[in-house]
Coordinates of C-alpha atoms in Angstrom, one line a residue:
X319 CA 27.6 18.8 -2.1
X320 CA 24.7 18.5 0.1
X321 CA 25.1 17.9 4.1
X322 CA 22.7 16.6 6.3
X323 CA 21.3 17.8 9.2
X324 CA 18.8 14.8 10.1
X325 CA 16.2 15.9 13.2
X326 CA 15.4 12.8 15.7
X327 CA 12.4 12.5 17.6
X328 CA 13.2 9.6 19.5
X329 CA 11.9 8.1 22.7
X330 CA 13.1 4.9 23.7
X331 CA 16.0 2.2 22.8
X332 CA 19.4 4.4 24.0
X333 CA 22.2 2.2 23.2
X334 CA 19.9 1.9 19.3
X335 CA 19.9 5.8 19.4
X336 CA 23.5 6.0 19.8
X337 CA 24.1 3.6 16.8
X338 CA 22.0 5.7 14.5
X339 CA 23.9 8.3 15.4
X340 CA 27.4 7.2 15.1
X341 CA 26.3 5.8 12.3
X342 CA 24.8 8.7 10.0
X343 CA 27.0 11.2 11.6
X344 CA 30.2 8.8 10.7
X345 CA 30.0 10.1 6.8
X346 CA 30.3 13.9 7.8
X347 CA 26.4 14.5 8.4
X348 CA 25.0 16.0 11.4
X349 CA 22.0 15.1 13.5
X350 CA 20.1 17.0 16.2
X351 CA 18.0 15.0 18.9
X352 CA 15.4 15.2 20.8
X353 CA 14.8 12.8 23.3
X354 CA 11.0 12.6 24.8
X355 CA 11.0 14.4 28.4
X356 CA 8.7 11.3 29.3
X357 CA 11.3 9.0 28.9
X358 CA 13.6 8.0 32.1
X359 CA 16.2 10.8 32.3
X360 CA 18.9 7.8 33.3
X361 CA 17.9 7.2 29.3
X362 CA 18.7 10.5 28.0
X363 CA 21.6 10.6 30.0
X364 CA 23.5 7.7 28.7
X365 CA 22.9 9.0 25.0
X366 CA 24.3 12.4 26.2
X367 CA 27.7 10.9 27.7
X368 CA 27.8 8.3 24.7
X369 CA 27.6 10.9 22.2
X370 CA 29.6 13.9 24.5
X371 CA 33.0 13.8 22.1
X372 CA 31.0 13.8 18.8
X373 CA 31.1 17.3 17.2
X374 CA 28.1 16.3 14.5
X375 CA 26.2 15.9 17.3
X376 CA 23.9 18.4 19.1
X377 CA 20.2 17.9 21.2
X378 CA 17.3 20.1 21.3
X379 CA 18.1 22.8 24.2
X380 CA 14.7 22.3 25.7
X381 CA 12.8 19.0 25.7
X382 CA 9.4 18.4 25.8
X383 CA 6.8 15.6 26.4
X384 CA 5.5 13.9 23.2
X385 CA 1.9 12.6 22.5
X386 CA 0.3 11.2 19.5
X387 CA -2.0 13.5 17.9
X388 CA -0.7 16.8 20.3
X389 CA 1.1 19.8 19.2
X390 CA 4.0 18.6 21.4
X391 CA 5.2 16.5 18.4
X392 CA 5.9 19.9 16.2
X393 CA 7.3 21.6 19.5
X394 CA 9.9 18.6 19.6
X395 CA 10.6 19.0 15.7
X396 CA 10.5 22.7 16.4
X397 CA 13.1 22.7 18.8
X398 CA 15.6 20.0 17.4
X399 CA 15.4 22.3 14.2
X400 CA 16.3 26.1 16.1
X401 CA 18.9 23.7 17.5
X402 CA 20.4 22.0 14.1
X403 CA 20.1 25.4 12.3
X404 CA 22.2 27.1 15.3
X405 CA 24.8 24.4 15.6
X406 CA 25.8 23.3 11.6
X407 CA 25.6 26.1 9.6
X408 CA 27.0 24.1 7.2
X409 CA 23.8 21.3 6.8
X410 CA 22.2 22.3 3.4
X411 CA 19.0 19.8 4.5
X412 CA 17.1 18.9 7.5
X413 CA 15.9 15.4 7.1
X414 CA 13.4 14.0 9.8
X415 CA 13.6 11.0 11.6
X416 CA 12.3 8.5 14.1
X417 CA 14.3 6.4 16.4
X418 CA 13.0 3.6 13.8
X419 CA 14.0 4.9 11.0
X420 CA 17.4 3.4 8.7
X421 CA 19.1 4.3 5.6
X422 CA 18.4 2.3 2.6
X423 CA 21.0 4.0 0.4
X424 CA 24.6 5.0 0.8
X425 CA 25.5 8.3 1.9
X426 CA 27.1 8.7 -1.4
X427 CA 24.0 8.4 -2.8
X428 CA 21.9 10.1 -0.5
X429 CA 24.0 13.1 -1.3
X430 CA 24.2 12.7 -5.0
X431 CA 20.2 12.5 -5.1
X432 CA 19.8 16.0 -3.3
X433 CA 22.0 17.6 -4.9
X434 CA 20.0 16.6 -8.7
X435 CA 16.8 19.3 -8.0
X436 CA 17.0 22.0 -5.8
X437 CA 13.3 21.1 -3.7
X438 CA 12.2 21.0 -0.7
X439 CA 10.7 16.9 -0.2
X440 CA 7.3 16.8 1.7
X441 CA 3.6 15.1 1.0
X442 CA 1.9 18.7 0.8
X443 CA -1.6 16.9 -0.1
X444 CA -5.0 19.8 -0.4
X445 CA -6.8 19.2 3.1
X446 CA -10.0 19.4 2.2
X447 CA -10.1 18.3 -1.7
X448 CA -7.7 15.2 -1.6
X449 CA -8.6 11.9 -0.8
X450 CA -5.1 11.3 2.2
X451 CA -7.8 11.1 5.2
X452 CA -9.3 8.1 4.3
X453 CA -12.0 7.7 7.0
X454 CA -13.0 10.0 10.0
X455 CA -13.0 13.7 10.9
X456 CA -11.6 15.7 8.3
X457 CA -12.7 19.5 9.1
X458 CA -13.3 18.5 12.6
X459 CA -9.7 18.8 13.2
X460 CA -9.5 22.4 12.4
X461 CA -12.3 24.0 13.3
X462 CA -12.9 22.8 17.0
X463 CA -10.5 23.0 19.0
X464 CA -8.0 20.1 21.0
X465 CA -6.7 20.8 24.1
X466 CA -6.4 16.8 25.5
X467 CA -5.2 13.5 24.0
X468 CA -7.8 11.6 22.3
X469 CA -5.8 8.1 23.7
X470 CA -4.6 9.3 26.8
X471 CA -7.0 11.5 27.9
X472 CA -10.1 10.1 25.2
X473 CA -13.4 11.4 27.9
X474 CA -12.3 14.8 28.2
X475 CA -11.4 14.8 24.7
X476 CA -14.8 13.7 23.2
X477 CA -16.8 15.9 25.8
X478 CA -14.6 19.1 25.0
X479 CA -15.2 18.0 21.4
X480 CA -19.2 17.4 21.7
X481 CA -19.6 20.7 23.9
X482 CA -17.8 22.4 21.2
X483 CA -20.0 21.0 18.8
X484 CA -23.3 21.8 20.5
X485 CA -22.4 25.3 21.5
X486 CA -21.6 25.7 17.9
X487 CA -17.8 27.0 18.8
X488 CA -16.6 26.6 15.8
X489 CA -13.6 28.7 14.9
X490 CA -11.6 29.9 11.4
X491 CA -8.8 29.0 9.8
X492 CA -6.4 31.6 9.3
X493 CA -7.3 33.1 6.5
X494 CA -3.9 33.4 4.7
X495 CA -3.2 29.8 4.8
X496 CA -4.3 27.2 2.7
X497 CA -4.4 23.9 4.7
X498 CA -2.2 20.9 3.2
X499 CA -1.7 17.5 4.7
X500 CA 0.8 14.7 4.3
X501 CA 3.4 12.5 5.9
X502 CA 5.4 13.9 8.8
X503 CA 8.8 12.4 7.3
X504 CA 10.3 15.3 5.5
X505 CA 13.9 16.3 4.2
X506 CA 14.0 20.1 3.6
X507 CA 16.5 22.7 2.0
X508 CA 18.2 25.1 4.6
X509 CA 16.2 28.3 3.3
X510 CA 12.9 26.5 3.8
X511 CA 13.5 25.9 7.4
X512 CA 14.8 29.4 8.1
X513 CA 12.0 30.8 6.3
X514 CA 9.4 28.2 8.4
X515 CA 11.4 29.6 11.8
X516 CA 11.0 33.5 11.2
X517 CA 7.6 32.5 10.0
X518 CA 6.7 31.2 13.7
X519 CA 8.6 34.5 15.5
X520 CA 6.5 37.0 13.3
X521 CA 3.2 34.8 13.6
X522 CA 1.7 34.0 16.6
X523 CA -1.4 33.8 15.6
X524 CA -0.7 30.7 13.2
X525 CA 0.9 29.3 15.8
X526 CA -2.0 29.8 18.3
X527 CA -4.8 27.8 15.7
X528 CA -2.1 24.8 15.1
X529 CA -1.3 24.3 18.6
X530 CA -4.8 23.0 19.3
X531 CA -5.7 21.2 16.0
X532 CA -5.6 17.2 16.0
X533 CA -2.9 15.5 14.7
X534 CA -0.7 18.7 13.8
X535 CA 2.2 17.1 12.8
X536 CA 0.7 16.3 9.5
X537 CA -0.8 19.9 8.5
X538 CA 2.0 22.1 10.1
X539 CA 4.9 22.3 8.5
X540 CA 3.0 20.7 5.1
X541 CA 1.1 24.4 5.2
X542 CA 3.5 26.6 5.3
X543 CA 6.2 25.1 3.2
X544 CA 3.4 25.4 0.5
X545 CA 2.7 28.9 2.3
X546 CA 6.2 29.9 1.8
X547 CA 8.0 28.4 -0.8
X548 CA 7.2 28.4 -4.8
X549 CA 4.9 25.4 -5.9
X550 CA 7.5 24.5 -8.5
X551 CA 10.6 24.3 -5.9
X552 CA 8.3 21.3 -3.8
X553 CA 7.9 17.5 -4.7
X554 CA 5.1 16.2 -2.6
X555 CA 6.6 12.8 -1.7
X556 CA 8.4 11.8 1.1
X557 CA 11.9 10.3 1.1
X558 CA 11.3 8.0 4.1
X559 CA 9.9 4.5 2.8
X560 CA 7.0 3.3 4.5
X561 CA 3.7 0.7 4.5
X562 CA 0.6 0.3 6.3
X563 CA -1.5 -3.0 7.0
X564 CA -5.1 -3.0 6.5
X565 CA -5.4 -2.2 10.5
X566 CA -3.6 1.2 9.6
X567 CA -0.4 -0.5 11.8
X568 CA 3.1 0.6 10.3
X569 CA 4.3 -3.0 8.6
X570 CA 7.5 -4.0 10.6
X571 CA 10.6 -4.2 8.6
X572 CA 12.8 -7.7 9.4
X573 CA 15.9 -9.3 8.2
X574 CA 15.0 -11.1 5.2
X575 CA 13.6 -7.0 4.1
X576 CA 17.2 -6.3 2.7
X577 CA 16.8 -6.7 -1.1
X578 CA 13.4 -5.2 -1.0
X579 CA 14.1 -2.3 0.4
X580 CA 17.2 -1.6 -1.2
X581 CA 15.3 -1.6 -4.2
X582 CA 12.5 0.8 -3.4
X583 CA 12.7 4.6 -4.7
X584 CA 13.6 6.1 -0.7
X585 CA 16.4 7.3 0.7
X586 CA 15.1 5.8 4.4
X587 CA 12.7 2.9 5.8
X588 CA 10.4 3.0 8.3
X589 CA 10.2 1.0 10.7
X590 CA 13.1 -1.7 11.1
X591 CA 12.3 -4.0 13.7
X592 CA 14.5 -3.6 17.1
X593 CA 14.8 -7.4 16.8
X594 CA 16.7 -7.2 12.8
X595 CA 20.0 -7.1 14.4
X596 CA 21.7 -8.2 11.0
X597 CA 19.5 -6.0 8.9
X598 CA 20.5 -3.2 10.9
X599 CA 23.9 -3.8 10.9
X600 CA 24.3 -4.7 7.2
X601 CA 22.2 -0.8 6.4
X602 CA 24.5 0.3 8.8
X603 CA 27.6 -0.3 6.4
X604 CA 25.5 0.3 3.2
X605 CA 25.5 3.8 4.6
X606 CA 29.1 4.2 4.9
X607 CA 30.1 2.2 1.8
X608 CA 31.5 3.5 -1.3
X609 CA 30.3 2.9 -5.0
X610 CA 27.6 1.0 -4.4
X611 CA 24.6 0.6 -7.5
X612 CA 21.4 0.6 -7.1
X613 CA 18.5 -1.2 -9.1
X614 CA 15.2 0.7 -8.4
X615 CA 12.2 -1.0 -9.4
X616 CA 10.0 0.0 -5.9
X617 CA 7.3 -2.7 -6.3
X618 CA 7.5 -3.1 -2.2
X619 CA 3.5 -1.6 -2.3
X620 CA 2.6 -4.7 -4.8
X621 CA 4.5 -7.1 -3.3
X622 CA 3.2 -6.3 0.2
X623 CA -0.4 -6.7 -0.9
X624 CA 0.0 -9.4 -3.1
X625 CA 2.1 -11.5 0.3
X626 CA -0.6 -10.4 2.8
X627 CA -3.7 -10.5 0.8
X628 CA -3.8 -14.1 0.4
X629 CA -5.8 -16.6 2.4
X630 CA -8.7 -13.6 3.3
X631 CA -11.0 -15.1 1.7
X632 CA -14.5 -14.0 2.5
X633 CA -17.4 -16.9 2.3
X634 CA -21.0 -16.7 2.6
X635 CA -22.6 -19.5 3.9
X636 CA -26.1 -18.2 2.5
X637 CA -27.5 -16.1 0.0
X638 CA -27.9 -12.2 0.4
X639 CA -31.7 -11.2 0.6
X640 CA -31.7 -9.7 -1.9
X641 CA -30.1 -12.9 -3.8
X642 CA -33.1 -15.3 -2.8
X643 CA -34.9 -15.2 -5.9
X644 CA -32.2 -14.9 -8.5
X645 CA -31.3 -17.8 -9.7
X646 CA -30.0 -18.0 -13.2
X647 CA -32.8 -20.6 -14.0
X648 CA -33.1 -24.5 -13.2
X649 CA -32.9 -25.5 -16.6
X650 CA -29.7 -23.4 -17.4
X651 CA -26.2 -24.5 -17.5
X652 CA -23.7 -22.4 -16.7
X653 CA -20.2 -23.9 -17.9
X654 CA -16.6 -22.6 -16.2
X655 CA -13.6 -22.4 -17.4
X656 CA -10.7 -22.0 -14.8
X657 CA -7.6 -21.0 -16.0
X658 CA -4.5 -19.1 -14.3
X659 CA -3.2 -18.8 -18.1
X660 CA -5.4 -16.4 -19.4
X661 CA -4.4 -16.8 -23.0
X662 CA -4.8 -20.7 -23.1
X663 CA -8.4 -20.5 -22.0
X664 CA -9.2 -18.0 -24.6
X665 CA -7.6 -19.9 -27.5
X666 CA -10.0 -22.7 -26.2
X667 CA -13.4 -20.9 -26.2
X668 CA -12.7 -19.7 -29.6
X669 CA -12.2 -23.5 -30.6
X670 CA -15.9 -23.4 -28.8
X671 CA -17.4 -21.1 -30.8
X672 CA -16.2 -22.2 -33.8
X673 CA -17.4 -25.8 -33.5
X674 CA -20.2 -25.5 -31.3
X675 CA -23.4 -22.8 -31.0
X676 CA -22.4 -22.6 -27.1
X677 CA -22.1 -18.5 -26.8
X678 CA -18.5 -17.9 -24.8
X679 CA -17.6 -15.1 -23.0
X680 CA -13.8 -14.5 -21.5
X681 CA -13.0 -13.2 -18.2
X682 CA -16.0 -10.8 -18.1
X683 CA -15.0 -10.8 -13.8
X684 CA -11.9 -10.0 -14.3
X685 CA -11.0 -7.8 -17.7
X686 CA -12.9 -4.7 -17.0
X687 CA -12.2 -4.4 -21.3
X688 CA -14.3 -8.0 -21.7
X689 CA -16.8 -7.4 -25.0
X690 CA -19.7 -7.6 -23.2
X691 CA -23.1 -6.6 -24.9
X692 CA -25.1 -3.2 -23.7
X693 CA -27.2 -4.8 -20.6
X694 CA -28.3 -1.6 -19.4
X695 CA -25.3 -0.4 -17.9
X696 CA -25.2 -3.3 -15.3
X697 CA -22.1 -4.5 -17.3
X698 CA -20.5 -0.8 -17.5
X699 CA -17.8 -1.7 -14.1
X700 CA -16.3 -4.5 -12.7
X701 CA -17.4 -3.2 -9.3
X702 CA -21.0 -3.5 -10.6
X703 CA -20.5 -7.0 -12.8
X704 CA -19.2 -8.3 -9.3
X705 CA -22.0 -6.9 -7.3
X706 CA -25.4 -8.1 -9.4
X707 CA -23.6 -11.3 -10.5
X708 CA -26.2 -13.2 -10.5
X709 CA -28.4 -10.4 -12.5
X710 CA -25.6 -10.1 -14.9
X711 CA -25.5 -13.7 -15.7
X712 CA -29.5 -14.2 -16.0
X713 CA -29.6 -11.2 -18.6
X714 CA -26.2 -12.7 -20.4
X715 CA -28.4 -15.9 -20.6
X716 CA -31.8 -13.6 -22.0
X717 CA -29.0 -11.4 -24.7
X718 CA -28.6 -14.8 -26.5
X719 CA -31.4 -16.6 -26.2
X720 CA -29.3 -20.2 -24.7
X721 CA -29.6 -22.1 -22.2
X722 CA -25.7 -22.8 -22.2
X723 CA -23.0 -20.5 -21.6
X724 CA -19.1 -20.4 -21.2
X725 CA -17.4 -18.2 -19.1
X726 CA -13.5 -17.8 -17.8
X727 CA -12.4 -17.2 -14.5
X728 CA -9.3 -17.0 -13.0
X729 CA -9.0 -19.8 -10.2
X730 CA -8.7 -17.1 -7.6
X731 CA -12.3 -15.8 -7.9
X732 CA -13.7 -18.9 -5.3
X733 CA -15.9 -16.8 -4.0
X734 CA -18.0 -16.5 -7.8
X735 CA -17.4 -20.3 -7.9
X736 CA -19.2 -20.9 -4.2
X737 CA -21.8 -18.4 -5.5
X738 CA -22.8 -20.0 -9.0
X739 CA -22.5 -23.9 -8.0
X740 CA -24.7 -22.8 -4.8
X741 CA -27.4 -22.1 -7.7
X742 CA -30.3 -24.4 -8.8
X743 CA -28.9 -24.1 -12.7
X744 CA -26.9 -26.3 -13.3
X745 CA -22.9 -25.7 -13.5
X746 CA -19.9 -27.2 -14.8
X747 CA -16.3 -26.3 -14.0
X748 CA -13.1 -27.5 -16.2
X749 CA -10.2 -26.7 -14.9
X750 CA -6.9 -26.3 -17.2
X751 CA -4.0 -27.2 -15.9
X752 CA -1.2 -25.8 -16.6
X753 CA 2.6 -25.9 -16.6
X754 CA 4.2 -22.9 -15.5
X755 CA 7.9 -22.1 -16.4
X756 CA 10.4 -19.6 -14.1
X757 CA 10.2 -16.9 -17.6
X758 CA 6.6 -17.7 -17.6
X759 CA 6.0 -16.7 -13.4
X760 CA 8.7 -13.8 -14.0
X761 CA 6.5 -12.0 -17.2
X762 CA 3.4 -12.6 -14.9
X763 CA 4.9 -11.0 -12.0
X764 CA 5.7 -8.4 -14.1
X765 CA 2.2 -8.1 -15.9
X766 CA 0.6 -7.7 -12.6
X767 CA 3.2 -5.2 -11.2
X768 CA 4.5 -7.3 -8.4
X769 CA 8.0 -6.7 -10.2
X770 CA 9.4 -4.1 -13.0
X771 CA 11.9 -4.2 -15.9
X772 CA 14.5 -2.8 -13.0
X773 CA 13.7 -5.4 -10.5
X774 CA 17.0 -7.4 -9.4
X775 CA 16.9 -10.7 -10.7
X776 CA 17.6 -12.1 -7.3
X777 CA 14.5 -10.6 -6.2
X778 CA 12.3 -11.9 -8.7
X779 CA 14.0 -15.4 -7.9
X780 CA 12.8 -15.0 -4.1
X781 CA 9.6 -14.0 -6.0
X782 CA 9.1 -17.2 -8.2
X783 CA 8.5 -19.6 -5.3
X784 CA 5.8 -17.7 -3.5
X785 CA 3.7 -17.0 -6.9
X786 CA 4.2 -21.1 -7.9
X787 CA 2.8 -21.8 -4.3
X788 CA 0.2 -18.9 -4.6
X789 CA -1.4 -20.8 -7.8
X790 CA -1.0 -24.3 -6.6
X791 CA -2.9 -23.1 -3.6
X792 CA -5.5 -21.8 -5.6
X793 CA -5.8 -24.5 -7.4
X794 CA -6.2 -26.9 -4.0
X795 CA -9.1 -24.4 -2.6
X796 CA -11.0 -25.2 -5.5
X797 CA -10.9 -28.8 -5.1
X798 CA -11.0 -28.7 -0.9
X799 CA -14.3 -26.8 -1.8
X800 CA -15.5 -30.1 -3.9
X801 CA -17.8 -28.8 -6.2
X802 CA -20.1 -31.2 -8.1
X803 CA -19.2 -31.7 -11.8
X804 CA -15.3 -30.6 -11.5
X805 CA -13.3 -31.8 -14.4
X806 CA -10.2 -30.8 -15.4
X807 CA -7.6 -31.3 -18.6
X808 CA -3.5 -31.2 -17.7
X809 CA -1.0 -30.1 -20.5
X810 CA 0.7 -33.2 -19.8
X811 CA -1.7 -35.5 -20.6
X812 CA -2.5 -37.1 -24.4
X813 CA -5.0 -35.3 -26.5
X814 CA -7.1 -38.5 -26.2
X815 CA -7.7 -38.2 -22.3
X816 CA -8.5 -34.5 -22.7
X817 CA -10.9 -35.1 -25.1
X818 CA -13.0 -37.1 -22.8
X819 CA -13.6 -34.4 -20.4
X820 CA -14.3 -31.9 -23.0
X821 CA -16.9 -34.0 -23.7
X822 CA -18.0 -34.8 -21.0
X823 CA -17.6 -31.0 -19.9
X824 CA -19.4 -29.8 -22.9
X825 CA -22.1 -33.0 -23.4
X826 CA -20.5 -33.0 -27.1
X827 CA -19.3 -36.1 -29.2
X828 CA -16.5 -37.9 -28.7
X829 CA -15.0 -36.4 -32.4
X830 CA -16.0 -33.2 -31.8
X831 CA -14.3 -33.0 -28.5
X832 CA -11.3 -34.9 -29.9
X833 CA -11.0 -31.8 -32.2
X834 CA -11.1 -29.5 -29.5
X835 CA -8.5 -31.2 -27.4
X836 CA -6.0 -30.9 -30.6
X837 CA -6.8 -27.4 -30.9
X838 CA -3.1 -26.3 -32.4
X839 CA -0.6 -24.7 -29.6
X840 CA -3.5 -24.8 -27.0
X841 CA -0.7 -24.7 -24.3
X842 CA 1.8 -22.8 -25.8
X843 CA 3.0 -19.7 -24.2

């Protein structure tokens, strides 16, 4: 059965360093630390006499001071590792860890998942052909070289960088080596990190180029485990579950995190708040507990940008330049259907079509699969219908010779709303209103991946509230923004009162809108 050795870079928090140890150690695991040499020795001290008596626990024999971005960060790991390899010969994998990180699974389980595949787990991501650095230097990393911390020390890094630069002192990569990147949060069989150790004893040279590239910690031990061990034997993934925001801040795990992160396909989370005393102590006896089931359906991602995505709404208070002559045409009207029920406003325009001339198109802004004529190739993406909206609609307009037209939207997309009733055509909106079920929100949830067939039905509960809010806010924007010619038609209303806005929606006759109101299971799910 597998035993853990788990390597801790930690630098603050004592009395929560000695908790995480007592606590992963408890189940028979072992963990080596390394305590930041910047920290106050009175610090490191009190986790040494706390943890004196407990045999699973050793601490890196030499300590050294950590920066972000600085070799010193892989010395650390390096280090805690010779140690942990020295001191339990019986650990079968070397898991890293922060002083913020906390099991989301049971020992038991932890153990039962490494011992399924015999891999070494570590984002080992192409450095130059993948996509992980999203913005900012890529080669500049490697091929100039870092000798001072770009937040501590950020003039004498950018003037050592730009004399570099204009001296042309570039240098090579080793030429053995092909550079991978990834996630510093690795768990790693006991071969792999013997094999990475007499790898840095026999070359020096490797050593040399790493220990003044930027931000090592995320190339080094990514290139040589994909230097050293079989490509088949590595799953590029880490075990340690964590988020970003938008700002590229690691999101802060609190209390009320629990279910969610049970649920999620990781062994660890990072980073529990200091302040989620009950969430910490409740993982705390996960870990040690006995028999305990899991339901993985790992839809944190979704969920986190569907919860923090909301209320960023951008609005333009004027027209683009290049916008200022593109109106869809005075004499046009442009008529909206707004509908969270995507399948009820579709059953409607198809009653349109058949009873009217009025061409009617569905969704085109949000189904990238909309039947949409050939315009060119304006039409081709929903990044492009987005970005010449206006065009789109003038040539829609042109395609069928009217000077009426029906379109769906979703009642999220205010920002198309603000846009078209800003124009000098003329527009209409009808919103259908809707009622919405707890099976109804639970499918959509599901349809839009905020949850999964395995999510824990007392998830989705949690879920239901906060996606019933989310469309009764949407639907409040929309009338906050009081938009001329705004009618609407409610499920719970008679066919009769319905039929009047059609009408009036439309400019149709009272019978023919009647009709439409009637249309058979108009509502229905």
């Amino acid at each position: 059965m597998a035993k853990i050795a788990f390597i801790l870079l930690c630098h603050k928090d004592p009395d929560a360093v000695i908790k995480q140890a007592q606590s992963l150690t408890a189940v028979g695991d072992y963990m080596a630390i390394h305590f930041d040499a910047r920290a106050p020795k009175a610090a490191y001290d009190r986790i040494r006499k706390a943890l004196a008596d407990n045999p699973n626990v050793a601490f890196a024999k030499r300590r050294v001071k950590c920066g972000w971005g600085e070799w010193s960060l892989v010395q650390a790991t390096l280090n805690a590792v010779e140690t942990a390899v020295e001191a339990f010969p019986r650990a079968s994998h070397f898991y890293m860890l922060s002083g913020d990180c906390m099991a989301i699974k049971s020992a038991e389980y932890a153990h039962a998942f490494l011992d399924q595949r015999d891999v070494d787990y570590i984002e080992s991501f192409d450095y130059f052909h993948s996509d992980w650095i999203k913005t900012g230097w890529k080669e500049e990393r490697l091929i100039y070289r870092h000798w001072f911390n770009e937040r501590t020390q950020k003039k004498r890094f950018y003037a050592m960088f730009n004399l570099q630069k204009r001296l042309g002192m570039t240098r090579e990569i080793p030429g053995d080596l092909e550079v991978m990147i990834g996630s510093q949060w690795w768990c790693l069989r006991r071969r792999t990190v013997e094999w990475i150790l007499e790898f840095c004893r026999t070359r020096p040279d490797v050593l040399r180029f790493f220990r003044t590239t930027w931000i090592p910690d995320e190339t080094f031990f990514q290139t040589l485990v994909r230097h050293l061990v079989p490509e088949h034997e590595i799953e590029s993934r880490a075990l340690t579950f964590l988020m970003f925001t938008d700002y590229g801040m690691p999101v802060v795990f609190y209390n009320d995190h629990y279910d969610l992160l049970l649920a999620q396909d990781f062994l660890f989370a990072r980073k529990i708040s200091p302040e989620a005393r009950e969430l910490k102590r409740r993982l705390g006896v996960l870990y040690a507990s006995e028999g305990a089931r899991f339901q993985i359906s790992n839809e944190g991602q979704s969920l986190f940008r569907f919860l923090t995505g909301k209320g960023r709404i951008g609005r333009r208070f004027a027209p683009r330049f290049w916008e200022a002559e593109s109106s869809l045409g005075r004499e046009r009207e442009l008529l909206i259907v707004l509908c969270k029920k995507w399948h009820v406003a579709k059953r409607l325009t198809a009653r349109i079509r058949a009873l009217t001339n009025i061409p009617c198109i569905e969704y085109l802004f949000n189904e990238a699969g909309c039947d949409l004529p050939d315009l060119g190739g304006i039409q081709s993406s929903m990044s492009k219908r987005h970005r010449h909206r206006r065009a789109l609609m003038r040539m829609l307009f042109e395609y069928y010779d009217t000077e009426r037209l029906v379109i769906c939207l979703d009642p999220q997309n205010l920002d198309l709303l603000e846009d078209f009733c800003r124009d000098r055509s003329v527009s209409r909106l009808l919103e259908i209103e809707c009622q919405f079920t707890d099976a109804y929100l639970g499918g959509h949830a599901m349809r839009v991946g905020l949850a999964g067939e395995r999510t824990p039905k007392e998830t989705l509960n949690r879920l239901l509230p906060t996606i019933r809010n989310d469309i009764v806010h949407e639907s409040d924007r929309i009338r906050d923004a009081q938009f001329d010619n705004h009618l609407r038609i409610r499920e719970i209303d008679p066919p009769d009162v319905n039929a009047r806005a059609l009408a009036a929606f439309l400019s149709l006759p009272e019978d023919i809108a009647r009709e439409l109101a009637n249309t058979d299971h108009l509502f229905a799910d």
